[in-house]
Amino acid sequence: MAPTAEDGEPSVRQAAPPVTTPPGRSPLAGAVAPGGRMPRWLPRAMVLALALIAAFQLGSWAFHQLTGLLINILIAFFLALAVEPAVSRMAARGIRRGLATFLVFFGLTVVIAGFVTLLGSMLAGQIIKMVEGFPEYLDSLINWTNQTFHTELKRVDIQEGLLHSDWLRKYVQNSAAGVLDVSTQVLGGLFQLLTVGLFSFYFAADGPRLRRGLCSVLPPARQAEVLRAWEIAVDKTGGYLYSRGLMALISGVAHYILLEIMGVPYAPVLGVWVGLVSQFIPTIGTYLAGALPMLIAFTVDPWYAVWVLGFVVIYQQFENYMLQPKLTAKTVDIHPAVAFGSVIAGTALLGAVGALIAIPAVATLQAFLGAYVKRYAVTDDPRVHGHRSRTPSGPGALTRARRLLPGRRPGGRAGA
């Protein structure tokens, strides 16, 4: 018998409607799989996303921590490119490359150390002279002030005021507290200098081995491109240093002549100082180079310092607008506007280091990319030379304007 309900009527069992999937959509397309379970790919995707974020954060942190080291390596690489011609020339004569690199760096070290020693002794002598003659300078300044402004200043009163002033006390305290910071900066600078020297020595001494190791992981076509780019970088860096050295020579001779005419002591050393510092220390080199001759000239005559300042300003303008663009364009073979823009961009990116290496880097990139740019013969058109072509037919602008005036007939006569 058929099963019946409580009221005696036969029960009818209804089948559940079949579950249908919309066309074009799979069960795994939603965030939750059928049955309320999480899809299998979702945990793996979340772990992969977290791993990528962690790797990015770790890489960013490591890059910021190693920025100083990377900048030192970049400086060492360009320094190695600068000494590469001398090292290669000595190695071609039978001297081992490591010994040749050592001799080049030893010669540079001796020259720099001798110049710094001579400059330090000169500065020490001038500082002692200024300290000994400070009372006389102060008396002359007080007499000039009293005569000009009708005051009654005395040197004893000024000295007492300075010794008991809060400004002097705070300055001495800050100077004493800053001695440790200065010592730390000096030690850090020496460590950076040692780092740059070691890396540059390695790049110059093991240059062929470094090139072979780099080319061993590249196909033959890429190897030729890398070697050509390396040669271009050596030529452009050498040309840039040659132009800087030439400008340093011209600047040093010009300032030496001025200081010698005025009778300023240590004129040869000051000329070398102005030439080297103004050319090889970017951004602030000009101000550092001009400050020392002004200070020494002030000890001879205060008006001499004014003359030195005027000459430094005038010569700097001559160098910026006349001398530097021509020498840079000939030795590095880039447009003066490109050189100026590259220095600004390098300063914005890497500061003083970027300003120093911007021009050889841009010159190398320009020369390397120039081989891949196809050039065509320029048509012989007057507009190429800056001459605007005039259309022979048709009325001119003045004639068309006259026709538009009221009361004018097409024939050009005014109406009655």
Short mmCIF file of C-alpha atoms in Angstrom, two decimals:
data_model
loop_
_atom_site.label_atom_id
_atom_site.label_comp_id
_atom_site.label_asym_id
_atom_site.label_seq_id
_atom_site.Cartn_x
_atom_site.Cartn_y
_atom_site.Cartn_z
CA MET A 1 0.00 0.00 0.00
CA ALA A 2 1.01 3.54 -0.69
CA PRO A 3 2.03 5.56 2.31
CA THR A 4 -0.65 7.87 3.62
CA ALA A 5 -0.62 11.05 5.71
CA GLU A 6 -2.38 11.43 9.02
CA ASP A 7 -5.65 12.51 7.36
CA GLY A 8 -5.66 9.38 5.24
CA GLU A 9 -4.79 11.04 1.95
CA PRO A 10 -1.90 9.62 0.02
CA SER A 11 1.23 11.78 0.29
CA VAL A 12 3.02 12.92 -2.80
CA ARG A 13 6.84 13.22 -2.59
CA GLN A 14 8.05 16.16 -4.67
CA ALA A 15 11.56 16.00 -6.11
CA ALA A 16 13.85 19.03 -5.53
CA PRO A 17 14.48 21.12 -8.62
CA PRO A 18 17.89 20.51 -10.21
CA VAL A 19 20.61 23.07 -9.51
CA THR A 20 21.59 24.81 -12.70
CA THR A 21 24.69 26.90 -13.28
CA PRO A 22 24.31 30.11 -15.25
CA PRO A 23 25.93 29.82 -18.63
CA GLY A 24 29.46 31.21 -18.86
CA ARG A 25 30.07 31.21 -15.06
CA SER A 26 31.86 28.48 -13.14
CA PRO A 27 31.16 27.61 -9.48
CA LEU A 28 34.65 28.87 -8.55
CA ALA A 29 34.03 32.36 -9.87
CA GLY A 30 32.58 33.64 -6.61
CA ALA A 31 34.40 34.44 -3.40
CA VAL A 32 32.92 31.35 -1.74
CA ALA A 33 32.72 27.90 -3.31
CA PRO A 34 29.48 25.84 -3.33
CA GLY A 35 28.78 24.50 0.10
CA GLY A 36 30.21 27.62 1.85
CA ARG A 37 33.85 26.55 1.60
CA MET A 38 36.76 28.92 0.69
CA PRO A 39 38.29 28.36 -2.77
CA ARG A 40 41.61 26.61 -2.84
CA TRP A 41 43.37 29.41 -4.74
CA LEU A 42 42.44 32.18 -2.28
CA PRO A 43 44.88 31.28 0.57
CA ARG A 44 47.74 30.90 -1.88
CA ALA A 45 46.89 34.25 -3.50
CA MET A 46 46.84 35.97 -0.11
CA VAL A 47 50.18 34.44 0.88
CA LEU A 48 51.70 35.48 -2.48
CA ALA A 49 50.42 39.06 -2.10
CA LEU A 50 51.81 39.33 1.43
CA ALA A 51 55.14 37.89 0.28
CA LEU A 52 55.37 40.45 -2.54
CA ILE A 53 54.59 43.32 -0.17
CA ALA A 54 57.18 42.08 2.32
CA ALA A 55 59.79 41.69 -0.44
CA PHE A 56 59.10 45.23 -1.69
CA GLN A 57 59.39 46.69 1.81
CA LEU A 58 62.60 44.75 2.46
CA GLY A 59 64.09 45.85 -0.86
CA SER A 60 63.15 49.49 -0.24
CA TRP A 61 64.70 49.38 3.24
CA ALA A 62 67.89 47.75 1.94
CA PHE A 63 68.19 50.29 -0.89
CA HIS A 64 67.89 53.23 1.49
CA GLN A 65 70.44 51.67 3.83
CA LEU A 66 72.90 51.04 0.99
CA THR A 67 72.47 54.39 -0.78
CA GLY A 68 75.74 55.74 0.60
CA LEU A 69 77.65 52.63 -0.48
CA LEU A 70 76.12 52.72 -3.97
CA ILE A 71 77.10 56.38 -4.39
CA ASN A 72 80.66 55.58 -3.29
CA ILE A 73 80.82 52.74 -5.82
CA LEU A 74 79.55 55.07 -8.54
CA ILE A 75 82.24 57.63 -7.71
CA ALA A 76 84.88 54.89 -7.66
CA PHE A 77 83.75 53.63 -11.07
CA PHE A 78 84.08 57.05 -12.71
CA LEU A 79 87.43 57.58 -10.99
CA ALA A 80 88.61 54.25 -12.41
CA LEU A 81 87.43 55.35 -15.86
CA ALA A 82 89.41 58.57 -15.44
CA VAL A 83 92.71 56.78 -14.69
CA GLU A 84 92.08 54.00 -17.22
CA PRO A 85 94.04 55.65 -20.10
CA ALA A 86 97.16 56.14 -17.94
CA VAL A 87 96.97 52.61 -16.52
CA SER A 88 96.42 51.04 -19.96
CA ARG A 89 99.33 53.02 -21.41
CA MET A 90 101.67 51.81 -18.65
CA ALA A 91 100.38 48.24 -18.95
CA ALA A 92 101.05 48.30 -22.71
CA ARG A 93 104.72 49.04 -21.96
CA GLY A 94 105.12 45.83 -19.97
CA ILE A 95 104.26 46.98 -16.45
CA ARG A 96 101.86 44.77 -14.58
CA ARG A 97 98.41 46.29 -14.40
CA GLY A 98 98.21 46.14 -10.60
CA LEU A 99 101.59 47.88 -10.26
CA ALA A 100 100.63 50.47 -12.86
CA THR A 101 97.40 51.25 -10.99
CA PHE A 102 99.32 51.55 -7.73
CA LEU A 103 101.82 53.97 -9.29
CA VAL A 104 99.05 56.16 -10.70
CA PHE A 105 97.15 56.33 -7.41
CA PHE A 106 100.38 56.86 -5.46
CA GLY A 107 101.28 59.81 -7.67
CA LEU A 108 97.82 61.33 -7.20
CA THR A 109 98.05 60.83 -3.44
CA VAL A 110 101.46 62.52 -3.25
CA VAL A 111 100.27 65.52 -5.27
CA ILE A 112 97.11 65.94 -3.21
CA ALA A 113 98.93 65.49 0.11
CA GLY A 114 101.60 68.00 -0.86
CA PHE A 115 99.03 70.56 -1.91
CA VAL A 116 97.01 70.10 1.29
CA THR A 117 100.15 70.37 3.44
CA LEU A 118 101.29 73.54 1.71
CA LEU A 119 97.82 75.03 1.93
CA GLY A 120 97.51 74.11 5.61
CA SER A 121 100.81 75.74 6.49
CA MET A 122 99.78 78.86 4.59
CA LEU A 123 96.44 79.02 6.40
CA ALA A 124 98.06 78.47 9.77
CA GLY A 125 100.53 81.30 9.16
CA GLN A 126 97.80 83.66 8.01
CA ILE A 127 95.56 82.82 10.97
CA ILE A 128 98.40 83.53 13.40
CA LYS A 129 99.12 86.79 11.61
CA MET A 130 95.46 87.81 11.75
CA VAL A 131 95.21 86.99 15.47
CA GLU A 132 98.34 89.01 16.23
CA GLY A 133 97.18 91.98 14.21
CA PHE A 134 93.55 91.87 15.35
CA PRO A 135 93.98 94.68 17.95
CA GLU A 136 95.33 96.99 15.24
CA TYR A 137 92.42 96.15 12.91
CA LEU A 138 89.99 96.73 15.77
CA ASP A 139 91.57 100.10 16.63
CA SER A 140 91.41 101.25 13.01
CA LEU A 141 87.77 100.19 12.78
CA ILE A 142 86.90 102.01 16.03
CA ASN A 143 88.66 105.19 14.88
CA TRP A 144 86.84 105.12 11.56
CA THR A 145 83.50 104.61 13.32
CA ASN A 146 84.14 107.45 15.77
CA GLN A 147 85.15 109.85 13.01
CA THR A 148 82.29 108.93 10.72
CA PHE A 149 79.39 108.66 13.14
CA HIS A 150 80.77 110.98 15.89
CA THR A 151 80.74 108.29 18.55
CA GLU A 152 83.07 107.68 21.52
CA LEU A 153 83.72 103.96 21.31
CA LYS A 154 86.70 102.41 23.11
CA ARG A 155 88.40 99.09 22.54
CA VAL A 156 88.32 98.19 26.26
CA ASP A 157 84.56 98.67 26.40
CA ILE A 158 84.01 96.53 23.32
CA GLN A 159 86.25 93.75 24.66
CA GLU A 160 84.47 93.78 28.03
CA GLY A 161 81.09 93.65 26.32
CA LEU A 162 82.15 90.70 24.17
CA LEU A 163 83.64 88.75 27.07
CA HIS A 164 80.55 89.14 29.25
CA SER A 165 77.95 88.69 26.51
CA ASP A 166 75.49 85.80 26.50
CA TRP A 167 76.10 85.27 22.80
CA LEU A 168 79.78 84.43 23.35
CA ARG A 169 78.96 82.09 26.23
CA LYS A 170 76.37 80.21 24.18
CA TYR A 171 78.71 80.05 21.21
CA VAL A 172 81.48 78.49 23.32
CA GLN A 173 79.06 75.95 24.78
CA ASN A 174 77.73 74.98 21.36
CA SER A 175 81.25 74.73 19.98
CA ALA A 176 82.32 72.45 22.82
CA ALA A 177 79.26 70.26 22.30
CA GLY A 178 79.87 70.09 18.56
CA VAL A 179 83.46 68.89 18.78
CA LEU A 180 82.31 65.26 18.99
CA ASP A 181 80.03 65.70 15.98
CA VAL A 182 82.85 67.22 13.94
CA SER A 183 85.17 64.37 14.90
CA THR A 184 82.54 61.84 13.87
CA GLN A 185 82.04 63.54 10.52
CA VAL A 186 85.78 63.65 9.90
CA LEU A 187 86.13 59.94 10.65
CA GLY A 188 83.14 59.18 8.44
CA GLY A 189 84.66 61.22 5.61
CA LEU A 190 87.96 59.37 5.91
CA PHE A 191 86.15 56.02 5.83
CA GLN A 192 84.24 57.05 2.71
CA LEU A 193 87.47 58.21 1.08
CA LEU A 194 89.09 54.88 1.87
CA THR A 195 86.07 53.03 0.46
CA VAL A 196 86.14 55.01 -2.78
CA GLY A 197 89.91 54.48 -3.09
CA LEU A 198 89.68 50.71 -2.63
CA PHE A 199 86.82 50.26 -5.09
CA SER A 200 88.43 52.52 -7.69
CA PHE A 201 91.72 50.61 -7.34
CA TYR A 202 89.87 47.32 -7.86
CA PHE A 203 87.97 48.64 -10.90
CA ALA A 204 91.15 49.99 -12.51
CA ALA A 205 93.49 47.09 -11.65
CA ASP A 206 91.02 44.32 -12.50
CA GLY A 207 89.35 46.13 -15.38
CA PRO A 208 89.96 43.38 -17.99
CA ARG A 209 88.83 40.66 -15.57
CA LEU A 210 85.74 42.67 -14.72
CA ARG A 211 84.90 43.11 -18.41
CA ARG A 212 85.41 39.41 -19.09
CA GLY A 213 83.16 38.47 -16.17
CA LEU A 214 80.48 40.84 -17.40
CA CYS A 215 80.69 39.64 -20.99
CA SER A 216 80.63 35.95 -19.98
CA VAL A 217 76.95 36.18 -19.07
CA LEU A 218 75.94 37.97 -22.29
CA PRO A 219 75.49 36.77 -25.87
CA PRO A 220 78.17 37.81 -28.41
CA ALA A 221 76.10 40.67 -29.86
CA ARG A 222 75.53 42.16 -26.41
CA GLN A 223 79.20 41.71 -25.54
CA ALA A 224 80.23 43.99 -28.40
CA GLU A 225 77.75 46.63 -27.28
CA VAL A 226 78.95 46.52 -23.67
CA LEU A 227 82.62 46.81 -24.69
CA ARG A 228 81.83 49.72 -27.01
CA ALA A 229 79.89 51.48 -24.23
CA TRP A 230 82.86 50.94 -21.89
CA GLU A 231 85.26 52.54 -24.38
CA ILE A 232 82.92 55.47 -24.91
CA ALA A 233 82.66 56.00 -21.16
CA VAL A 234 86.46 56.03 -20.84
CA ASP A 235 86.82 58.57 -23.67
CA LYS A 236 84.07 60.87 -22.40
CA THR A 237 85.23 60.77 -18.79
CA GLY A 238 88.78 61.50 -19.85
CA GLY A 239 87.59 64.37 -22.06
CA TYR A 240 85.55 65.83 -19.22
CA LEU A 241 88.49 65.72 -16.81
CA TYR A 242 90.72 67.23 -19.49
CA SER A 243 88.32 70.15 -19.95
CA ARG A 244 88.05 70.64 -16.19
CA GLY A 245 91.82 70.58 -15.83
CA LEU A 246 92.21 73.11 -18.62
CA MET A 247 89.65 75.44 -17.04
CA ALA A 248 91.38 75.02 -13.67
CA LEU A 249 94.68 76.02 -15.27
CA ILE A 250 93.18 79.12 -16.89
CA SER A 251 91.37 80.13 -13.70
CA GLY A 252 94.46 79.60 -11.55
CA VAL A 253 96.69 81.65 -13.85
CA ALA A 254 94.17 84.51 -14.04
CA HIS A 255 93.75 84.74 -10.27
CA TYR A 256 97.49 84.37 -9.72
CA ILE A 257 98.19 87.36 -11.97
CA LEU A 258 95.65 89.48 -10.06
CA LEU A 259 97.00 88.51 -6.63
CA GLU A 260 100.60 89.01 -7.73
CA ILE A 261 99.84 92.50 -9.05
CA MET A 262 98.22 93.49 -5.74
CA GLY A 263 101.11 92.02 -3.75
CA VAL A 264 99.03 89.43 -1.87
CA PRO A 265 101.26 86.78 -0.24
CA TYR A 266 101.13 83.13 -1.31
CA ALA A 267 99.79 84.10 -4.73
CA PRO A 268 100.89 80.85 -6.49
CA VAL A 269 99.26 78.63 -3.88
CA LEU A 270 96.08 80.71 -3.89
CA GLY A 271 95.94 80.51 -7.69
CA VAL A 272 96.16 76.70 -7.56
CA TRP A 273 93.52 76.67 -4.82
CA VAL A 274 91.08 78.76 -6.85
CA GLY A 275 91.61 76.69 -9.99
CA LEU A 276 91.16 73.26 -8.40
CA VAL A 277 88.39 74.04 -5.93
CA SER A 278 86.26 76.05 -8.37
CA GLN A 279 86.37 73.31 -11.02
CA PHE A 280 86.30 70.03 -9.09
CA ILE A 281 83.94 70.91 -6.24
CA PRO A 282 80.50 71.50 -7.78
CA THR A 283 77.85 73.94 -6.60
CA ILE A 284 79.78 75.55 -3.72
CA GLY A 285 83.28 75.30 -5.18
CA THR A 286 83.24 78.82 -6.57
CA TYR A 287 82.37 80.35 -3.20
CA LEU A 288 84.99 78.30 -1.35
CA ALA A 289 87.59 79.15 -3.95
CA GLY A 290 86.95 82.90 -3.76
CA ALA A 291 86.64 83.15 0.03
CA LEU A 292 90.25 82.26 0.84
CA PRO A 293 91.93 84.81 -1.49
CA MET A 294 89.56 87.47 -0.17
CA LEU A 295 90.53 86.62 3.40
CA ILE A 296 94.26 86.76 2.66
CA ALA A 297 93.86 89.99 0.68
CA PHE A 298 91.95 91.54 3.58
CA THR A 299 95.03 91.12 5.79
CA VAL A 300 96.98 93.29 3.34
CA ASP A 301 94.33 95.93 2.61
CA PRO A 302 90.54 95.74 3.08
CA TRP A 303 90.01 97.29 -0.34
CA TYR A 304 92.03 94.45 -1.91
CA ALA A 305 89.36 92.02 -0.69
CA VAL A 306 86.72 94.06 -2.55
CA TRP A 307 88.80 93.98 -5.74
CA VAL A 308 89.26 90.22 -5.42
CA LEU A 309 85.51 89.76 -4.93
CA GLY A 310 84.71 91.80 -8.03
CA PHE A 311 87.26 89.87 -10.10
CA VAL A 312 85.92 86.51 -8.91
CA VAL A 313 82.34 87.46 -9.83
CA ILE A 314 83.32 88.81 -13.28
CA TYR A 315 85.54 85.84 -14.09
CA GLN A 316 82.85 83.40 -13.00
CA GLN A 317 80.38 84.95 -15.44
CA PHE A 318 82.99 84.80 -18.21
CA GLU A 319 83.66 81.15 -17.43
CA ASN A 320 79.99 80.17 -17.24
CA TYR A 321 78.88 81.85 -20.48
CA MET A 322 82.02 81.89 -22.65
CA LEU A 323 84.71 79.44 -21.59
CA GLN A 324 82.94 76.43 -20.13
CA PRO A 325 80.32 75.86 -22.90
CA LYS A 326 82.96 75.89 -25.64
CA LEU A 327 85.44 73.62 -23.87
CA THR A 328 82.75 71.21 -22.73
CA ALA A 329 81.21 71.03 -26.19
CA LYS A 330 84.59 70.26 -27.79
CA THR A 331 85.97 67.75 -25.30
CA VAL A 332 82.78 65.98 -24.24
CA ASP A 333 80.90 66.67 -27.52
CA ILE A 334 77.54 67.67 -26.06
CA HIS A 335 75.54 70.84 -26.47
CA PRO A 336 76.12 73.51 -23.79
CA ALA A 337 72.41 73.57 -22.95
CA VAL A 338 72.44 69.78 -22.49
CA ALA A 339 75.51 70.06 -20.28
CA PHE A 340 73.86 72.72 -18.14
CA GLY A 341 70.63 70.74 -17.84
CA SER A 342 72.49 67.53 -16.99
CA VAL A 343 74.31 69.28 -14.14
CA ILE A 344 71.00 70.55 -12.73
CA ALA A 345 69.41 67.10 -13.03
CA GLY A 346 72.43 65.39 -11.47
CA THR A 347 72.41 67.83 -8.57
CA ALA A 348 68.70 67.19 -7.98
CA LEU A 349 69.22 63.41 -7.99
CA LEU A 350 72.55 62.85 -6.24
CA GLY A 351 73.62 66.25 -4.97
CA ALA A 352 77.27 67.25 -5.43
CA VAL A 353 78.21 63.80 -6.71
CA GLY A 354 75.53 63.96 -9.39
CA ALA A 355 76.71 67.40 -10.48
CA LEU A 356 80.26 66.09 -10.84
CA ILE A 357 79.49 62.98 -12.89
CA ALA A 358 76.42 64.22 -14.76
CA ILE A 359 78.24 65.56 -17.83
CA PRO A 360 80.39 62.45 -18.57
CA ALA A 361 77.41 60.18 -17.89
CA VAL A 362 75.14 62.10 -20.29
CA ALA A 363 77.92 62.31 -22.88
CA THR A 364 78.44 58.54 -22.68
CA LEU A 365 74.73 57.86 -23.01
CA GLN A 366 74.40 60.27 -25.93
CA ALA A 367 77.34 58.75 -27.82
CA PHE A 368 76.12 55.21 -27.18
CA LEU A 369 72.56 55.88 -28.31
CA GLY A 370 73.76 57.87 -31.32
CA ALA A 371 74.81 54.64 -33.04
CA TYR A 372 71.21 53.38 -33.03
CA VAL A 373 69.62 56.54 -34.44
CA LYS A 374 69.27 56.51 -38.21
CA ARG A 375 70.18 59.84 -39.78
CA TYR A 376 69.19 61.25 -43.18
CA ALA A 377 70.56 63.93 -45.45
CA VAL A 378 68.99 67.30 -44.71
CA THR A 379 67.20 68.93 -47.61
CA ASP A 380 68.56 72.20 -48.98
CA ASP A 381 65.76 74.41 -47.72
CA PRO A 382 66.24 78.05 -46.61
CA ARG A 383 64.12 77.37 -43.55
CA VAL A 384 66.77 74.96 -42.29
CA HIS A 385 69.19 77.89 -42.01
CA GLY A 386 66.65 80.07 -40.24
CA HIS A 387 65.41 82.02 -43.28
CA ARG A 388 61.65 82.32 -43.59
CA SER A 389 60.35 81.79 -47.11
CA ARG A 390 57.99 84.43 -48.54
CA THR A 391 55.16 83.44 -50.89
CA PRO A 392 55.58 85.41 -54.15
CA SER A 393 51.92 85.25 -55.12
CA GLY A 394 49.02 86.81 -53.23
CA PRO A 395 48.63 90.17 -51.56
CA GLY A 396 50.55 91.06 -48.47
CA ALA A 397 49.15 91.57 -44.99
CA LEU A 398 49.10 95.38 -45.38
CA THR A 399 47.14 95.14 -48.62
CA ARG A 400 44.59 92.78 -47.08
CA ALA A 401 44.16 95.11 -44.09
CA ARG A 402 43.53 98.08 -46.38
CA ARG A 403 40.85 96.19 -48.24
CA LEU A 404 38.98 95.59 -45.02
CA LEU A 405 38.79 99.31 -44.16
CA PRO A 406 35.31 100.85 -44.61
CA GLY A 407 34.82 103.14 -47.58
CA ARG A 408 37.40 101.35 -49.70
CA ARG A 409 36.52 100.08 -53.13
CA PRO A 410 38.05 96.97 -54.58
CA GLY A 411 40.11 99.17 -56.88
CA GLY A 412 41.78 100.80 -53.88
CA ARG A 413 40.15 104.29 -54.14
CA ALA A 414 38.04 105.79 -51.39
CA GLY A 415 34.36 106.16 -52.01
CA ALA A 416 32.68 109.51 -52.50
#
